[in-house]
Amino acid sequence: MSNYQPLSIEFKNGSGIWLNDTQGQRYLDALSGIAVCGLGHAHPAVQAAIADQAANLIHTSNLYRIPLQEKLAGKLVQHSGMEKVFFGNSGAEANEAAIKLARLYANNKGISNPVIVVMEKSFHGRTMATLSATGNAKVQKGFDPLVEGFKHIPYNNIDALNELANEDLNIVAVMVEPILGEGGVVIPDPGYLKAIRAFCDKHKCLMMVDEVQTGMCRTGKWFAFQHEDVMPDVMTLAKALGNGVPIGACLAKGEAAELFQPGSHGSTFGGNPLASRAALAVIEVLEAQYLEQRAAELGNRLLDSFKEALSAVKGVSDIRGKGLMLGIELEKECPDLVGLALNEHLLINVTSGNVIRLLPPLIMNDAEADQLVSTLSKILKKYLK
Ligand SMILES: Cc1ncc(COP(=O)(O)O)c(C=O)c1O
């Protein structure tokens, strides 16, 4: 179907942060398949784990115990402080599970018209419930009637949240990205998540963080909520969890972790042996190489270098980032930059119209980071001349 508009380039293989096209040309991948290949391409440990698992057992269904899935859940719980995990196959599915938890939470309290507070400019997925939660009219256009029960408020605005308490709403959850990804790499003020936690405690509703893009060490912590001293009730993951093997997860703690009972939710593929094994391999590499620390270090290096190279360039309005999630905001819309960068053998993304989004692999070395800065800075200076 015509829902994508792919660039005509075709990649044949990759290694680390590099991709090779069918013409034998090499590209620096500063996007990682949209925050998926955190360990880069063809990572030896992930590749070996997938091959070995495929040779033994790919799928059995959740009708039977899956020890690899249990082990993976244990690892995720250990790193996040959450308690239980449901596995699906994508970010949208992980968020669907979270939304269903909020609905069950309401149902158990006898609330028939529950409201989940969500943010303007957020992105949570393309299924009917997750696109209804998403704060972007373009994503919703044409799909009415939307799923009801979502209330959108501005991101990074605690007053707007607190004001909702004066309205006659049965708020059962607040769902938030710790950093807006698709919405333009927007980093909220320090204390934002803590204030949401306080609101949720006061009004007895669930704090649900969407870490689909920010999770798995990308921002310099295992999960971005850990930059603040808070614990959510629900957290969702996908993208980098399997380094390209589709897997999503919805984690919960406390009351939220007990809501799903046999029959309340499910997935044929979710957490199957192949996907679980791949994700376990990813986690083992992240652990062994302390890649959350490396992401923080590399992020600072990139941020400092980009600021040095571009701060004084007319037309650049902001340079920001946390770990390896970086945004360079321009004064004007710049979708054509993706093609211009491709001509220079660099893969980048432009989101929210005027924000260059960089999500490079966490295994990048210093020289590669410096090459990213010099190549992109050169392109940008020429572009903005
Ligand atoms: C924060 C966030 N949530 C959810 C999603 C949806 O994930 P998926 O495309 O795997 O369904 C995305 C995808 O970009 C995302 O960035």
Short mmCIF file of C-alpha atoms and ligand atoms in Angstrom, two decimals:
data_model
loop_
_atom_site.label_atom_id
_atom_site.label_comp_id
_atom_site.label_asym_id
_atom_site.label_seq_id
_atom_site.Cartn_x
_atom_site.Cartn_y
_atom_site.Cartn_z
CA MET A 1 0.00 0.00 0.00
CA SER A 2 1.05 3.59 -0.42
CA ASN A 3 1.31 4.61 3.22
CA TYR A 4 5.09 5.09 3.02
CA GLN A 5 7.14 7.25 0.69
CA PRO A 6 10.51 5.50 0.85
CA LEU A 7 13.66 7.03 -0.55
CA SER A 8 14.87 5.00 -3.49
CA ILE A 9 18.12 3.91 -1.82
CA GLU A 10 18.41 0.19 -1.09
CA PHE A 11 20.66 -1.13 1.63
CA LYS A 12 22.30 -4.48 1.30
CA ASN A 13 24.12 -4.94 4.57
CA GLY A 14 25.60 -3.11 7.48
CA SER A 15 28.20 -3.22 10.21
CA GLY A 16 28.23 -1.13 13.36
CA ILE A 17 27.08 2.39 12.52
CA TRP A 18 27.63 1.87 8.78
CA LEU A 19 25.21 0.75 6.07
CA ASN A 20 26.19 -0.32 2.53
CA ASP A 21 23.86 0.18 -0.39
CA THR A 22 23.46 -2.04 -3.41
CA GLN A 23 25.78 0.27 -5.39
CA GLY A 24 28.63 -0.35 -2.96
CA GLN A 25 28.34 3.04 -1.28
CA ARG A 26 28.81 3.36 2.50
CA TYR A 27 26.61 5.53 4.75
CA LEU A 28 26.94 6.71 8.35
CA ASP A 29 23.68 5.78 10.07
CA ALA A 30 22.82 8.48 12.61
CA LEU A 31 19.22 7.29 12.88
CA SER A 32 19.51 3.58 13.77
CA GLY A 33 16.29 2.65 11.98
CA ILE A 34 14.50 5.25 14.15
CA ALA A 35 16.09 4.43 17.52
CA VAL A 36 15.96 0.68 16.96
CA CYS A 37 19.49 -0.54 16.20
CA GLY A 38 21.10 0.81 19.37
CA LEU A 39 23.86 -1.78 19.01
CA GLY A 40 24.30 -0.92 15.35
CA HIS A 41 23.96 -3.31 12.43
CA ALA A 42 24.95 -6.97 12.41
CA HIS A 43 26.09 -6.91 16.02
CA PRO A 44 27.99 -10.20 16.49
CA ALA A 45 26.37 -11.13 19.83
CA VAL A 46 22.84 -10.40 18.64
CA GLN A 47 23.46 -12.10 15.32
CA ALA A 48 24.81 -15.24 17.02
CA ALA A 49 21.92 -15.37 19.51
CA ILE A 50 19.30 -15.07 16.75
CA ALA A 51 20.98 -17.69 14.56
CA ASP A 52 21.33 -20.14 17.44
CA GLN A 53 17.75 -19.60 18.57
CA ALA A 54 16.41 -19.96 15.04
CA ALA A 55 18.23 -23.26 14.76
CA ASN A 56 16.49 -24.51 17.90
CA LEU A 57 13.10 -22.91 18.51
CA ILE A 58 11.45 -19.80 17.12
CA HIS A 59 7.91 -19.95 18.40
CA THR A 60 5.63 -21.96 20.63
CA SER A 61 2.89 -19.43 21.67
CA ASN A 62 2.00 -18.25 25.12
CA LEU A 63 -0.03 -21.42 25.71
CA TYR A 64 3.22 -22.83 27.08
CA ARG A 65 5.81 -21.43 29.44
CA ILE A 66 8.64 -19.63 27.67
CA PRO A 67 11.73 -19.62 29.92
CA LEU A 68 13.54 -17.09 27.73
CA GLN A 69 10.59 -14.69 28.08
CA GLU A 70 10.65 -15.14 31.86
CA LYS A 71 14.39 -14.47 31.95
CA LEU A 72 13.93 -11.37 29.81
CA ALA A 73 11.14 -10.11 32.06
CA GLY A 74 13.46 -10.63 35.04
CA LYS A 75 16.17 -8.52 33.43
CA LEU A 76 13.76 -5.70 32.54
CA VAL A 77 12.33 -5.73 36.05
CA GLN A 78 15.83 -5.66 37.54
CA HIS A 79 16.87 -2.61 35.51
CA SER A 80 13.63 -0.65 35.81
CA GLY A 81 12.30 -1.39 39.29
CA MET A 82 9.00 -2.40 37.77
CA GLU A 83 7.42 -5.73 38.77
CA LYS A 84 5.66 -7.49 35.91
CA VAL A 85 5.84 -7.50 32.12
CA PHE A 86 3.52 -8.15 29.19
CA PHE A 87 5.19 -8.69 25.81
CA GLY A 88 3.85 -7.61 22.43
CA ASN A 89 5.56 -6.88 19.13
CA SER A 90 5.75 -3.11 18.74
CA GLY A 91 5.55 0.22 20.49
CA ALA A 92 1.91 0.66 19.56
CA GLU A 93 1.08 -2.73 21.06
CA ALA A 94 2.98 -1.93 24.23
CA ASN A 95 0.98 1.30 24.54
CA GLU A 96 -2.29 -0.48 23.75
CA ALA A 97 -1.54 -2.74 26.70
CA ALA A 98 -0.88 0.31 28.90
CA ILE A 99 -4.15 1.91 27.79
CA LYS A 100 -5.99 -1.33 28.52
CA LEU A 101 -4.44 -1.40 31.99
CA ALA A 102 -5.78 2.10 32.62
CA ARG A 103 -9.23 1.03 31.43
CA LEU A 104 -9.19 -2.03 33.74
CA TYR A 105 -7.99 0.13 36.62
CA ALA A 106 -11.02 2.35 36.04
CA ASN A 107 -13.37 -0.57 35.63
CA ASN A 108 -12.27 -2.07 38.93
CA LYS A 109 -13.12 1.24 40.60
CA GLY A 110 -16.57 1.36 38.98
CA ILE A 111 -15.61 4.30 36.74
CA SER A 112 -17.50 4.09 33.45
CA ASN A 113 -16.13 7.21 31.72
CA PRO A 114 -12.39 7.15 32.46
CA VAL A 115 -10.01 9.78 31.12
CA ILE A 116 -6.34 9.27 30.30
CA VAL A 117 -4.43 12.55 30.21
CA VAL A 118 -2.04 12.70 27.24
CA MET A 119 0.15 15.41 25.75
CA GLU A 120 -0.06 17.65 22.72
CA LYS A 121 2.71 16.82 20.19
CA SER A 122 3.07 13.33 21.68
CA PHE A 123 3.33 10.17 19.62
CA HIS A 124 2.18 6.79 20.91
CA GLY A 125 1.49 4.72 17.79
CA ARG A 126 -0.82 4.11 14.85
CA THR A 127 -3.45 1.70 16.19
CA MET A 128 -6.85 3.26 16.85
CA ALA A 129 -6.32 3.72 20.60
CA THR A 130 -2.71 4.85 20.34
CA LEU A 131 -3.40 7.31 17.52
CA SER A 132 -6.26 8.68 19.60
CA ALA A 133 -3.79 9.15 22.47
CA THR A 134 -1.27 10.77 20.12
CA GLY A 135 -1.27 14.57 20.18
CA ASN A 136 -0.95 15.16 16.46
CA ALA A 137 -3.91 15.95 14.21
CA LYS A 138 -2.05 14.69 11.11
CA VAL A 139 -1.82 11.20 12.61
CA GLN A 140 -5.54 11.22 13.43
CA LYS A 141 -6.84 12.78 10.22
CA GLY A 142 -9.41 10.63 8.46
CA PHE A 143 -9.76 8.07 11.22
CA ASP A 144 -12.81 9.39 13.06
CA PRO A 145 -14.45 8.34 15.23
CA LEU A 146 -11.40 8.27 17.48
CA VAL A 147 -11.28 6.17 20.63
CA GLU A 148 -12.70 8.32 23.40
CA GLY A 149 -11.34 8.91 26.86
CA PHE A 150 -8.20 10.92 26.10
CA LYS A 151 -7.64 14.50 27.25
CA HIS A 152 -4.78 16.38 25.62
CA ILE A 153 -2.85 19.09 27.46
CA PRO A 154 0.36 20.95 26.53
CA TYR A 155 3.62 19.08 27.18
CA ASN A 156 5.92 20.26 29.94
CA ASN A 157 3.10 22.23 31.56
CA ILE A 158 2.31 21.16 35.08
CA ASP A 159 -0.15 24.01 35.61
CA ALA A 160 -2.27 22.64 32.76
CA LEU A 161 -2.27 19.24 34.45
CA ASN A 162 -3.12 20.59 37.88
CA GLU A 163 -5.93 22.69 36.41
CA LEU A 164 -7.61 19.50 35.20
CA ALA A 165 -8.27 18.65 38.83
CA ASN A 166 -10.89 21.43 38.81
CA GLU A 167 -12.73 19.87 35.89
CA ASP A 168 -15.33 17.17 36.29
CA LEU A 169 -13.14 14.39 34.84
CA ASN A 170 -12.49 10.85 36.03
CA ILE A 171 -8.74 10.88 35.42
CA VAL A 172 -7.36 7.35 35.74
CA ALA A 173 -3.93 7.80 34.16
CA VAL A 174 -1.40 10.30 32.82
CA MET A 175 0.57 8.99 29.85
CA VAL A 176 3.76 10.81 28.90
CA GLU A 177 6.98 10.51 26.90
CA PRO A 178 9.94 11.50 29.14
CA ILE A 179 11.30 13.33 26.06
CA LEU A 180 9.10 14.03 23.05
CA GLY A 181 10.58 12.05 20.16
CA GLU A 182 8.46 12.49 17.06
CA GLY A 183 7.29 15.78 18.58
CA GLY A 184 10.74 17.31 18.02
CA VAL A 185 13.16 16.03 20.69
CA VAL A 186 11.58 18.23 23.35
CA ILE A 187 13.27 17.84 26.73
CA PRO A 188 10.98 18.90 29.57
CA ASP A 189 12.09 21.03 32.52
CA PRO A 190 13.77 19.21 35.39
CA GLY A 191 11.12 18.09 37.87
CA TYR A 192 8.42 17.58 35.23
CA LEU A 193 8.08 13.83 35.77
CA LYS A 194 8.25 14.31 39.53
CA ALA A 195 5.38 16.76 39.36
CA ILE A 196 3.36 14.29 37.27
CA ARG A 197 4.12 11.62 39.89
CA ALA A 198 2.85 13.96 42.63
CA PHE A 199 -0.35 14.62 40.64
CA CYS A 200 -0.90 10.88 40.13
CA ASP A 201 -0.35 10.16 43.83
CA LYS A 202 -2.73 12.93 44.85
CA HIS A 203 -5.47 11.94 42.43
CA LYS A 204 -4.89 8.20 42.64
CA CYS A 205 -4.25 7.70 38.96
CA LEU A 206 -1.57 5.75 37.10
CA MET A 207 1.61 7.38 35.88
CA MET A 208 2.42 5.74 32.54
CA VAL A 209 5.69 6.56 30.75
CA ASP A 210 6.16 5.78 27.07
CA GLU A 211 9.83 4.84 26.78
CA VAL A 212 9.46 3.29 23.34
CA GLN A 213 11.98 5.76 21.89
CA THR A 214 13.89 6.83 25.02
CA GLY A 215 14.37 3.42 26.66
CA MET A 216 17.23 0.88 26.59
CA CYS A 217 20.09 3.26 27.52
CA ARG A 218 19.60 5.77 24.71
CA THR A 219 19.36 8.89 26.88
CA GLY A 220 22.22 8.00 29.22
CA LYS A 221 20.16 5.94 31.68
CA TRP A 222 18.53 2.57 31.15
CA PHE A 223 15.20 4.39 31.04
CA ALA A 224 14.73 8.14 30.74
CA PHE A 225 12.45 8.39 33.79
CA GLN A 226 15.55 7.47 35.84
CA HIS A 227 16.98 10.95 35.22
CA GLU A 228 14.49 12.00 37.89
CA ASP A 229 13.87 10.42 41.24
CA VAL A 230 10.51 8.89 40.26
CA MET A 231 8.91 5.52 39.70
CA PRO A 232 6.06 5.25 37.20
CA ASP A 233 3.27 2.70 37.59
CA VAL A 234 3.50 1.62 33.95
CA MET A 235 6.29 1.84 31.38
CA THR A 236 6.28 0.83 27.73
CA LEU A 237 9.20 -0.28 25.57
CA ALA A 238 9.85 -1.47 22.02
CA LYS A 239 12.27 -0.20 19.33
CA ALA A 240 15.80 -0.84 20.73
CA LEU A 241 14.68 -3.74 22.91
CA GLY A 242 15.26 -6.25 20.10
CA ASN A 243 17.79 -4.23 18.03
CA GLY A 244 15.52 -4.83 15.01
CA VAL A 245 13.75 -8.04 15.97
CA PRO A 246 10.17 -6.86 16.63
CA ILE A 247 9.33 -6.89 20.34
CA GLY A 248 7.44 -4.53 22.63
CA ALA A 249 6.87 -4.63 26.36
CA CYS A 250 4.49 -3.10 28.86
CA LEU A 251 5.86 -3.15 32.40
CA ALA A 252 3.89 -2.38 35.52
CA LYS A 253 4.29 -2.05 39.25
CA GLY A 254 2.00 -2.30 42.27
CA GLU A 255 -1.74 -2.34 41.63
CA ALA A 256 -1.22 -1.86 37.87
CA ALA A 257 0.86 -5.06 37.72
CA GLU A 258 -2.04 -7.15 39.01
CA LEU A 259 -4.76 -5.92 36.62
CA PHE A 260 -4.28 -8.37 33.76
CA GLN A 261 -5.67 -11.78 34.61
CA PRO A 262 -5.80 -14.89 32.40
CA GLY A 263 -7.83 -13.93 29.35
CA SER A 264 -7.69 -10.15 29.73
CA HIS A 265 -5.01 -9.56 27.10
CA GLY A 266 -2.76 -11.50 24.79
CA SER A 267 -0.61 -11.79 21.69
CA THR A 268 0.24 -14.80 19.55
CA PHE A 269 3.82 -13.75 18.87
CA GLY A 270 4.44 -11.60 21.98
CA GLY A 271 7.67 -12.56 23.76
CA ASN A 272 8.27 -15.65 21.66
CA PRO A 273 11.57 -17.51 22.07
CA LEU A 274 13.27 -15.80 19.10
CA ALA A 275 12.35 -12.25 20.10
CA SER A 276 13.09 -12.91 23.77
CA ARG A 277 16.49 -14.38 22.97
CA ALA A 278 17.37 -11.40 20.78
CA ALA A 279 16.33 -8.95 23.50
CA LEU A 280 18.31 -10.88 26.11
CA ALA A 281 21.37 -10.66 23.89
CA VAL A 282 20.82 -6.91 23.55
CA ILE A 283 20.56 -6.49 27.32
CA GLU A 284 23.69 -8.54 27.93
CA VAL A 285 25.68 -6.25 25.63
CA LEU A 286 24.20 -3.10 27.18
CA GLU A 287 25.16 -4.41 30.62
CA ALA A 288 28.62 -5.68 29.74
CA GLN A 289 29.64 -2.46 28.00
CA TYR A 290 27.84 -0.04 30.37
CA LEU A 291 26.29 1.51 27.30
CA GLU A 292 24.06 3.83 29.31
CA GLN A 293 27.23 5.54 30.53
CA ARG A 294 28.72 5.49 27.06
CA ALA A 295 25.53 7.03 25.61
CA ALA A 296 25.76 9.84 28.16
CA GLU A 297 29.43 10.44 27.39
CA LEU A 298 28.96 10.34 23.62
CA GLY A 299 25.89 12.53 23.90
CA ASN A 300 27.87 15.20 25.74
CA ARG A 301 30.65 14.99 23.17
CA LEU A 302 28.19 15.40 20.30
CA LEU A 303 26.26 18.19 22.00
CA ASP A 304 29.41 20.18 22.84
CA SER A 305 30.83 19.72 19.34
CA PHE A 306 27.58 20.63 17.59
CA LYS A 307 27.24 23.73 19.76
CA GLU A 308 30.80 24.74 18.97
CA ALA A 309 30.27 24.19 15.25
CA LEU A 310 26.76 25.56 14.83
CA SER A 311 25.70 27.88 17.66
CA ALA A 312 26.77 30.97 15.76
CA VAL A 313 25.26 29.82 12.47
CA LYS A 314 22.30 31.96 11.43
CA GLY A 315 19.16 29.89 11.07
CA VAL A 316 20.02 27.39 13.83
CA SER A 317 17.67 28.18 16.70
CA ASP A 318 18.49 25.45 19.23
CA ILE A 319 20.81 22.50 19.79
CA ARG A 320 19.68 20.09 22.50
CA GLY A 321 19.86 16.50 23.57
CA LYS A 322 20.05 13.93 26.29
CA GLY A 323 22.48 11.09 25.69
CA LEU A 324 22.16 9.93 22.11
CA MET A 325 18.81 11.57 21.45
CA LEU A 326 19.67 14.90 19.88
CA GLY A 327 17.77 17.64 18.13
CA ILE A 328 19.05 20.56 16.08
CA GLU A 329 16.22 23.00 15.55
CA LEU A 330 16.24 25.36 12.59
CA GLU A 331 14.25 28.54 12.15
CA LYS A 332 12.71 27.20 8.95
CA GLU A 333 11.20 23.88 7.85
CA CYS A 334 13.89 21.60 6.48
CA PRO A 335 12.50 18.28 5.17
CA ASP A 336 14.85 18.50 2.16
CA LEU A 337 17.86 18.11 4.47
CA VAL A 338 17.29 14.35 4.62
CA GLY A 339 18.04 14.04 0.89
CA LEU A 340 20.95 16.50 1.04
CA ALA A 341 22.51 14.50 3.88
CA LEU A 342 21.95 11.27 1.96
CA ASN A 343 23.96 12.76 -0.91
CA GLU A 344 26.79 13.17 1.61
CA HIS A 345 26.33 9.56 2.75
CA LEU A 346 24.73 10.46 6.06
CA LEU A 347 21.38 9.17 7.37
CA ILE A 348 19.45 11.65 9.50
CA ASN A 349 15.80 12.39 10.15
CA VAL A 350 13.78 15.59 10.29
CA THR A 351 10.82 15.59 12.63
CA SER A 352 8.24 18.17 13.60
CA GLY A 353 9.08 20.07 10.40
CA ASN A 354 12.22 21.88 11.50
CA VAL A 355 14.07 19.62 13.93
CA ILE A 356 16.96 17.47 12.74
CA ARG A 357 16.75 14.37 14.87
CA LEU A 358 19.82 12.26 15.55
CA LEU A 359 19.51 8.82 17.14
CA PRO A 360 22.87 7.19 16.39
CA PRO A 361 23.87 3.72 17.60
CA LEU A 362 25.27 3.56 21.15
CA ILE A 363 28.32 1.60 19.98
CA MET A 364 29.69 4.49 17.95
CA ASN A 365 33.35 5.36 18.61
CA ASP A 366 34.72 8.86 19.21
CA ALA A 367 36.11 9.23 15.70
CA GLU A 368 32.72 8.29 14.22
CA ALA A 369 31.01 10.81 16.50
CA ASP A 370 33.42 13.50 15.31
CA GLN A 371 32.79 12.52 11.70
CA LEU A 372 29.04 12.86 12.26
CA VAL A 373 29.53 16.37 13.62
CA SER A 374 31.84 17.51 10.85
CA THR A 375 29.72 16.05 8.03
CA LEU A 376 26.42 17.37 9.31
CA SER A 377 27.84 20.77 10.25
CA LYS A 378 29.26 21.19 6.76
CA ILE A 379 25.91 20.26 5.18
CA LEU A 380 24.02 22.62 7.48
CA LYS A 381 26.31 25.59 6.95
CA LYS A 382 25.95 25.22 3.20
CA TYR A 383 22.18 24.75 3.51
CA LEU A 384 21.70 27.83 5.67
CA LYS A 385 24.00 30.11 3.66
C1 LIG B 1 7.34 7.36 21.89
C2 LIG B 1 6.79 6.36 20.90
N1 LIG B 1 5.77 5.59 21.26
C3 LIG B 1 5.25 4.67 20.41
C4 LIG B 1 5.73 4.53 19.14
C5 LIG B 1 5.12 3.51 18.21
O1 LIG B 1 5.96 2.43 18.07
P1 LIG B 1 5.76 1.40 16.87
O2 LIG B 1 6.02 2.12 15.61
O3 LIG B 1 6.74 0.30 17.17
O4 LIG B 1 4.34 0.91 16.95
C6 LIG B 1 6.80 5.31 18.73
C7 LIG B 1 7.34 5.20 17.35
O5 LIG B 1 7.98 6.06 16.83
C8 LIG B 1 7.35 6.26 19.63
O6 LIG B 1 8.36 7.05 19.27
#
